[in-house]
Amino acid sequence: MTTKGRDEAWLPDLVCAGGRLVRETAIVTGSDGRILRLSQAPDDLARSERLANRAAFPGFVNVHSHAFQRAIRGRTEHRTAASRDTFWTWREKMYRAAQSLTPEGVYATALMVFTEMALAGITTVGEFHYLHHRPDGSRYDDPLALDDSVVHAARDSGLRIVLLQCAYARAGWKQPPNPGQSRFLYRSAAEFCDDLDALRVRLAEHLPGSEVLVGVAPHSLRAVPLPDLHTIAHHAQRHALPVHIHVSEQRGENEQCKNEHGATPVTVLANEGLLWPDLTAIHCVHVSPKEVDMLAAAGASVCACPTTERNLGDGVLPAKRLFEAGVNLALGSDGQIQIAPLEDARELEYHLRLNLEQRAILAPPSGAACDADGLAAVLLRSATAAGARCLGARVGSLEPGLFADFFTVDLRDPSIAGAGTSLAAFVFGLERTAIRDVIVGGKAIVRDGLHPAAAEAAIKFGEVQRGLWRDS
Ligand SMILES: [Zn+2]
């Protein structure tokens, strides 16, 4: 219980709470980093900070990140020798970068992208971490060395992290080993679970106080055989850990799954009893209407990554159907093509507009025809509270009991000037230039648009890139 004298208050002009913008409201936080209350009378507190010309929003929750892929941003935007460039040709280039990074390089790359995330208003990241071993596939003396690299980068950037430990067993059913995957592979599901338990203990000792630190990420049905998937998923379930898995990003992935299991991934997961409320299916671009209903019936979540899916030519998420079915739909930066949570959110809607030649497709129905902010609230929720649910984190909304994770925007920034209390004006217009303060657990990690680690991170990351690319 926090004593009253240690409470603090943040006083922006506007606070986004309950899906709308309210005036003259303070965010009161306790010494444990949680929100105590939203208050209109913060006079008797030990400290209060007036944030003039600013609006506060809940911090974005980035559910699906592969930090090391920041190293290939912009490095794959050309043709290869293949007859047709797709996700699969991109993947080979990504593997080449993954082969080259040292533990220090993994740290530097993660620090770079996590710092960028902080500057973009992201306060929690779910890091789907699958670089585990040396390039030749042998284990480091400390098998968790690369987990440490990523966790330390998150800590040094100030982000809250949920480390989603990835399980990867094979290139695919009846497929020869792919040397590009040697750093990902576990030797047995039992060993993977042992490493996971060691990671949980280590993080609990090093980073006490956070509610959820670890999740489990069987990479995909392509990469993990079913018996192993059961072992790993049920281990996670016993420890109440979130489970994340790539699902139906590519048509080719669906075909491989049908060849092995006779059905596409969501159907296989449902048949195996592995769809449950703590499961998040990443992508779900190529899912059938019936599979959307299966996800909804199970209470499972979906994480879309539209800026990456757009870049890789994956396809268009059936977002309308997912929302109509009541699926919890969150967002991730995935391949780090862009770090722009609201751009991901807007693309849920915009991709459908291009396909259907209509507007306001994801706006809530029924009696809401005049709700100017209904669509914006839906999209903002995907970038915040929906993600918190996927990660099991007590964040994503400005309400008592949750961690005080939020960011402020400068109301005079050109991208949102004149927005008033229109939530839609913020959600559809906001650019990163407007973001001024980013607060995680009641502590500022960005002030006045500046992150203290950003300059050093860029220098160290530049050195990594010089080692990877001849033109750097
Ligand atoms: Zn991914």
Coordinates of N, CA and C in Angstrom, one line a residue, residues 326-466:
G326 N -15.6 -11.1 -32.4 CA -15.2 -10.8 -31.0 C -13.8 -11.3 -30.6
V327 N -13.0 -11.5 -31.6 CA -11.6 -11.9 -31.3 C -10.8 -10.7 -30.8
N328 N -10.0 -10.9 -29.7 CA -9.1 -9.9 -29.2 C -8.0 -9.7 -30.2
L329 N -7.9 -8.5 -30.8 CA -7.0 -8.3 -31.9 C -5.9 -7.3 -31.6
A330 N -4.7 -7.7 -31.5 CA -3.6 -6.8 -31.1 C -2.6 -6.6 -32.2
L331 N -1.5 -5.9 -31.9 CA -0.6 -5.5 -33.0 C 0.9 -5.7 -32.6
G332 N 1.7 -5.9 -33.6 CA 3.1 -6.1 -33.4 C 4.0 -5.5 -34.5
S333 N 5.2 -5.1 -34.1 CA 6.1 -4.5 -35.2 C 6.9 -5.6 -35.9
D334 N 6.9 -6.8 -35.4 CA 7.4 -8.0 -36.1 C 8.8 -7.8 -36.7
G335 N 8.9 -7.5 -38.0 CA 10.2 -7.4 -38.7 C 10.8 -6.1 -38.6
Q336 N 10.2 -5.2 -37.8 CA 10.8 -3.8 -37.5 C 10.9 -3.0 -38.8
I337 N 10.1 -3.2 -39.8 CA 10.1 -2.4 -41.0 C 9.8 -1.0 -40.7
Q338 N 8.9 -0.8 -39.8 CA 8.6 0.5 -39.2 C 8.3 0.3 -37.7
I339 N 8.5 1.3 -36.9 CA 8.1 1.3 -35.6 C 7.0 2.4 -35.5
A340 N 5.8 2.0 -35.7 CA 4.7 2.9 -35.8 C 3.4 2.3 -35.4
P341 N 3.1 2.1 -34.1 CA 1.9 1.4 -33.7 C 0.6 1.9 -34.3
L342 N 0.5 3.2 -34.4 CA -0.8 3.7 -34.9 C -0.9 3.4 -36.4
E343 N 0.3 3.4 -37.1 CA 0.2 3.0 -38.5 C -0.2 1.6 -38.7
D344 N 0.3 0.7 -37.8 CA -0.2 -0.7 -37.8 C -1.7 -0.7 -37.6
A345 N -2.2 0.1 -36.6 CA -3.6 0.1 -36.3 C -4.4 0.6 -37.5
R346 N -4.0 1.7 -38.1 CA -4.7 2.3 -39.2 C -4.8 1.3 -40.4
E347 N -3.7 0.6 -40.6 CA -3.7 -0.3 -41.7 C -4.7 -1.5 -41.6
L348 N -5.0 -1.8 -40.4 CA -6.1 -2.8 -40.2 C -7.3 -2.4 -41.1
E349 N -7.6 -1.1 -41.0 CA -8.7 -0.5 -41.7 C -8.4 -0.2 -43.2
Y350 N -7.2 0.5 -43.4 CA -6.9 0.9 -44.7 C -6.8 -0.2 -45.7
H351 N -6.2 -1.3 -45.3 CA -6.0 -2.4 -46.3 C -7.4 -2.9 -46.8
L352 N -8.3 -2.9 -45.8 CA -9.7 -3.4 -46.2 C -10.3 -2.3 -47.2
R353 N -10.1 -1.0 -46.9 CA -10.6 0.0 -47.8 C -10.1 -0.2 -49.2
L354 N -8.9 -0.5 -49.4 CA -8.3 -0.7 -50.7 C -9.0 -1.9 -51.4
N355 N -9.2 -2.9 -50.6 CA -9.8 -4.1 -51.2 C -11.2 -4.0 -51.5
L356 N -12.0 -3.3 -50.6 CA -13.4 -3.3 -50.7 C -14.0 -2.0 -51.4
E357 N -13.1 -1.0 -51.5 CA -13.5 0.3 -52.1 C -14.6 0.9 -51.2
Q358 N -14.4 0.8 -49.9 CA -15.4 1.4 -49.0 C -14.6 2.1 -47.9
R359 N -15.3 2.8 -47.0 CA -14.6 3.5 -45.8 C -15.3 3.1 -44.5
A360 N -14.6 3.4 -43.4 CA -15.2 3.1 -42.1 C -15.6 1.7 -41.9
I361 N -14.9 0.8 -42.4 CA -15.3 -0.6 -42.4 C -15.3 -1.3 -41.0
L362 N -14.3 -0.9 -40.2 CA -14.2 -1.4 -38.9 C -14.9 -0.6 -37.8
A363 N -15.7 0.4 -38.2 CA -16.4 1.2 -37.2 C -17.5 0.3 -36.6
P364 N -17.6 0.5 -35.3 CA -18.6 -0.3 -34.6 C -20.0 -0.1 -35.1
P365 N -20.8 -1.2 -35.3 CA -22.2 -1.1 -35.8 C -23.2 -0.6 -34.8
S366 N -24.4 -0.5 -35.2 CA -25.6 -0.3 -34.4 C -25.6 1.0 -33.5
G367 N -26.4 1.9 -33.9 CA -26.5 3.1 -33.1 C -25.3 4.0 -33.0
A368 N -24.2 3.5 -33.7 CA -23.0 4.2 -33.5 C -22.7 5.0 -34.8
A369 N -23.7 5.2 -35.7 CA -23.4 5.8 -36.9 C -22.9 7.2 -36.8
C370 N -23.2 7.9 -35.6 CA -22.8 9.2 -35.4 C -21.6 9.3 -34.4
D371 N -21.1 8.1 -34.0 CA -20.0 8.1 -33.1 C -18.7 8.4 -33.8
A372 N -18.3 9.7 -33.8 CA -17.1 10.1 -34.6 C -15.8 9.4 -34.2
D373 N -15.8 8.9 -32.9 CA -14.6 8.3 -32.4 C -14.7 6.8 -32.2
G374 N -15.8 6.2 -32.7 CA -15.9 4.8 -32.5 C -14.8 3.9 -33.1
L375 N -14.6 4.2 -34.4 CA -13.5 3.5 -35.1 C -12.2 3.8 -34.5
A376 N -11.9 5.0 -34.2 CA -10.6 5.3 -33.5 C -10.4 4.6 -32.2
A377 N -11.5 4.4 -31.4 CA -11.3 3.7 -30.2 C -11.0 2.3 -30.4
V378 N -11.7 1.7 -31.4 CA -11.4 0.3 -31.8 C -9.9 0.1 -32.1
L379 N -9.4 1.0 -33.0 CA -8.0 0.8 -33.4 C -7.0 1.1 -32.3
L380 N -7.3 2.1 -31.4 CA -6.4 2.4 -30.3 C -6.4 1.2 -29.3
R381 N -7.5 0.6 -29.1 CA -7.6 -0.5 -28.2 C -6.7 -1.7 -28.7
S382 N -6.6 -1.9 -30.1 CA -5.8 -2.9 -30.6 C -4.3 -2.6 -30.3
A383 N -4.0 -1.3 -30.3 CA -2.6 -0.9 -30.1 C -2.2 -0.9 -28.6
T384 N -3.2 -1.1 -27.7 CA -2.9 -0.9 -26.3 C -3.5 -2.1 -25.4
A385 N -4.7 -2.0 -25.0 CA -5.3 -3.0 -24.1 C -5.4 -4.4 -24.7
A386 N -5.6 -4.5 -26.0 CA -5.7 -5.8 -26.6 C -4.3 -6.5 -26.5
G387 N -3.3 -5.7 -26.7 CA -1.9 -6.3 -26.5 C -1.6 -6.7 -25.1
A388 N -2.0 -5.9 -24.2 CA -1.8 -6.2 -22.8 C -2.4 -7.6 -22.4
R389 N -3.5 -7.8 -23.0 CA -4.2 -9.1 -22.7 C -3.3 -10.3 -23.3
C390 N -2.8 -10.1 -24.5 CA -2.0 -11.1 -25.1 C -0.7 -11.4 -24.3
L391 N -0.2 -10.4 -23.6 CA 1.0 -10.6 -22.9 C 0.8 -10.9 -21.4
G392 N -0.5 -10.8 -21.0 CA -0.8 -11.0 -19.5 C -0.2 -9.9 -18.7
A393 N 0.0 -8.7 -19.3 CA 0.6 -7.6 -18.5 C -0.5 -6.6 -18.0
R394 N -0.2 -6.1 -16.8 CA -1.2 -5.2 -16.2 C -0.9 -3.7 -16.7
V395 N -1.1 -3.6 -18.0 CA -0.9 -2.3 -18.6 C -2.0 -2.1 -19.7
G396 N -1.8 -1.0 -20.5 CA -2.7 -0.9 -21.7 C -3.9 0.0 -21.5
S397 N -4.1 0.6 -20.3 CA -5.2 1.5 -20.1 C -4.8 2.4 -18.9
L398 N -5.4 3.6 -18.9 CA -5.1 4.5 -17.8 C -6.3 4.3 -16.8
E399 N -6.0 3.3 -15.9 CA -7.1 3.1 -14.9 C -6.4 2.5 -13.6
P400 N -7.0 2.7 -12.5 CA -6.4 2.3 -11.2 C -6.0 0.8 -11.2
G401 N -4.9 0.6 -10.6 CA -4.4 -0.8 -10.4 C -3.4 -1.2 -11.5
L402 N -3.5 -0.6 -12.7 CA -2.6 -0.9 -13.7 C -1.3 -0.1 -13.6
F403 N -0.2 -0.6 -14.2 CA 1.0 0.1 -14.2 C 0.9 1.5 -14.9
A404 N 1.5 2.5 -14.3 CA 1.5 3.8 -14.9 C 2.4 3.9 -16.1
D405 N 1.9 3.3 -17.2 CA 2.7 3.3 -18.5 C 1.9 4.1 -19.5
F406 N 2.5 5.3 -19.8 CA 1.7 6.1 -20.8 C 2.7 7.1 -21.5
F407 N 2.2 7.7 -22.5 CA 3.0 8.7 -23.2 C 2.2 10.0 -23.4
T408 N 2.9 11.1 -23.6 CA 2.2 12.4 -23.8 C 2.6 12.9 -25.2
V409 N 1.7 13.6 -25.8 CA 1.9 14.2 -27.1 C 1.8 15.8 -27.0
D410 N 2.5 16.5 -27.8 CA 2.5 17.9 -27.8 C 1.3 18.3 -28.7
L411 N 0.3 19.0 -28.1 CA -0.9 19.3 -28.8 C -0.7 20.4 -29.9
R412 N 0.5 20.9 -29.9 CA 0.9 21.9 -31.0 C 1.6 21.3 -32.1
D413 N 1.9 20.0 -32.0 CA 2.6 19.3 -33.2 C 1.7 19.4 -34.4
P414 N 2.4 19.7 -35.6 CA 1.6 19.8 -36.8 C 0.7 18.7 -37.1
S415 N 1.1 17.5 -36.7 CA 0.2 16.3 -37.1 C -1.1 16.2 -36.4
I416 N -1.2 16.9 -35.2 CA -2.4 16.8 -34.4 C -2.9 18.2 -34.0
A417 N -2.3 19.3 -34.5 CA -2.8 20.6 -34.1 C -4.2 20.8 -34.4
G418 N -5.0 21.3 -33.4 CA -6.4 21.6 -33.6 C -7.2 20.4 -33.4
A419 N -6.7 19.3 -32.9 CA -7.4 18.0 -32.7 C -8.5 18.2 -31.6
G420 N -8.4 19.1 -30.7 CA -9.4 19.2 -29.6 C -9.5 17.9 -28.9
T421 N -10.8 17.5 -28.7 CA -11.0 16.2 -28.0 C -11.4 15.1 -28.9
S422 N -11.1 15.3 -30.2 CA -11.4 14.3 -31.2 C -10.4 13.2 -31.1
L423 N -10.8 12.0 -30.6 CA -9.9 10.9 -30.6 C -9.5 10.5 -32.0
A424 N -10.4 10.6 -32.9 CA -10.0 10.2 -34.3 C -9.0 11.0 -34.9
A425 N -9.0 12.3 -34.5 CA -7.9 13.2 -35.0 C -6.5 12.8 -34.5
F426 N -6.5 12.2 -33.3 CA -5.2 11.7 -32.8 C -4.9 10.4 -33.5
V427 N -5.8 9.5 -33.5 CA -5.5 8.1 -34.0 C -5.1 8.1 -35.5
F428 N -5.8 9.0 -36.2 CA -5.6 9.0 -37.7 C -4.5 10.0 -38.1
G429 N -4.1 10.9 -37.2 CA -3.2 11.9 -37.6 C -1.8 11.8 -36.9
L430 N -1.8 11.3 -35.7 CA -0.6 11.4 -34.9 C 0.7 10.8 -35.5
E431 N 1.7 11.7 -35.5 CA 3.1 11.2 -36.0 C 4.0 11.2 -34.7
R432 N 5.1 10.5 -34.9 CA 6.0 10.3 -33.8 C 6.6 11.6 -33.3
T433 N 6.7 12.6 -34.2 CA 7.2 13.9 -33.8 C 6.4 14.5 -32.7
A434 N 5.2 14.1 -32.5 CA 4.4 14.7 -31.4 C 4.7 14.1 -30.0
I435 N 5.3 13.0 -30.0 CA 5.5 12.3 -28.7 C 6.6 12.9 -27.9
R436 N 6.3 13.3 -26.7 CA 7.2 14.1 -25.8 C 7.7 13.3 -24.6
D437 N 6.8 12.8 -23.8 CA 7.2 12.1 -22.6 C 6.7 10.6 -22.7
V438 N 7.6 9.7 -22.3 CA 7.1 8.3 -22.2 C 7.4 7.8 -20.8
I439 N 6.4 7.3 -20.1 CA 6.5 6.9 -18.7 C 6.2 5.4 -18.6
V440 N 7.1 4.7 -17.9 CA 7.0 3.3 -17.7 C 7.0 3.1 -16.2
G441 N 5.9 2.5 -15.6 CA 5.9 2.3 -14.2 C 6.1 3.6 -13.4
G442 N 5.6 4.7 -13.9 CA 5.7 5.9 -13.2 C 7.0 6.7 -13.3
K443 N 7.9 6.1 -14.1 CA 9.2 6.7 -14.3 C 9.4 7.1 -15.8
A444 N 9.9 8.3 -16.0 CA 10.1 8.8 -17.4 C 11.3 8.2 -18.0
I445 N 11.1 7.6 -19.2 CA 12.2 7.0 -20.0 C 12.5 7.9 -21.2
V446 N 11.5 8.8 -21.5 CA 11.7 9.8 -22.6 C 11.2 11.1 -22.0
R447 N 12.0 12.1 -22.2 CA 11.5 13.5 -21.8 C 11.7 14.4 -22.9
D448 N 10.7 15.2 -23.2 CA 10.8 16.2 -24.3 C 11.3 15.6 -25.6
G449 N 10.8 14.4 -25.9 CA 11.1 13.8 -27.1 C 12.5 13.2 -27.2
L450 N 13.3 13.2 -26.1 CA 14.6 12.7 -26.1 C 14.8 11.4 -25.2
H451 N 15.5 10.5 -25.7 CA 15.8 9.3 -24.9 C 17.3 9.3 -24.6
P452 N 17.7 9.2 -23.3 CA 19.1 9.3 -22.9 C 20.0 8.3 -23.6
A453 N 19.5 7.2 -24.0 CA 20.4 6.2 -24.6 C 20.4 6.2 -26.1
A454 N 19.7 7.1 -26.7 CA 19.5 7.0 -28.2 C 20.8 7.3 -29.0
A455 N 21.5 8.3 -28.6 CA 22.7 8.6 -29.4 C 23.8 7.5 -29.3
E456 N 24.0 7.0 -28.1 CA 24.9 5.9 -27.9 C 24.5 4.7 -28.6
A457 N 23.2 4.4 -28.6 CA 22.6 3.2 -29.2 C 22.9 3.3 -30.7
A458 N 22.7 4.5 -31.3 CA 22.9 4.7 -32.8 C 24.4 4.4 -33.1
I459 N 25.3 4.9 -32.3 CA 26.7 4.7 -32.6 C 27.0 3.2 -32.6
K460 N 26.6 2.5 -31.5 CA 26.9 1.1 -31.4 C 26.2 0.3 -32.5
F461 N 25.0 0.6 -32.8 CA 24.3 -0.1 -33.9 C 25.0 0.2 -35.2
G462 N 25.5 1.4 -35.4 CA 26.2 1.7 -36.7 C 27.4 0.8 -36.8
E463 N 28.1 0.5 -35.7 CA 29.3 -0.4 -35.8 C 28.8 -1.9 -36.2
V464 N 27.7 -2.3 -35.6 CA 27.2 -3.6 -36.0 C 26.8 -3.7 -37.5
Q465 N 26.2 -2.6 -38.0 CA 25.8 -2.6 -39.4 C 27.0 -2.6 -40.3
R466 N 28.1 -1.9 -39.9 CA 29.3 -1.9 -40.7 C 29.9 -3.3 -40.8

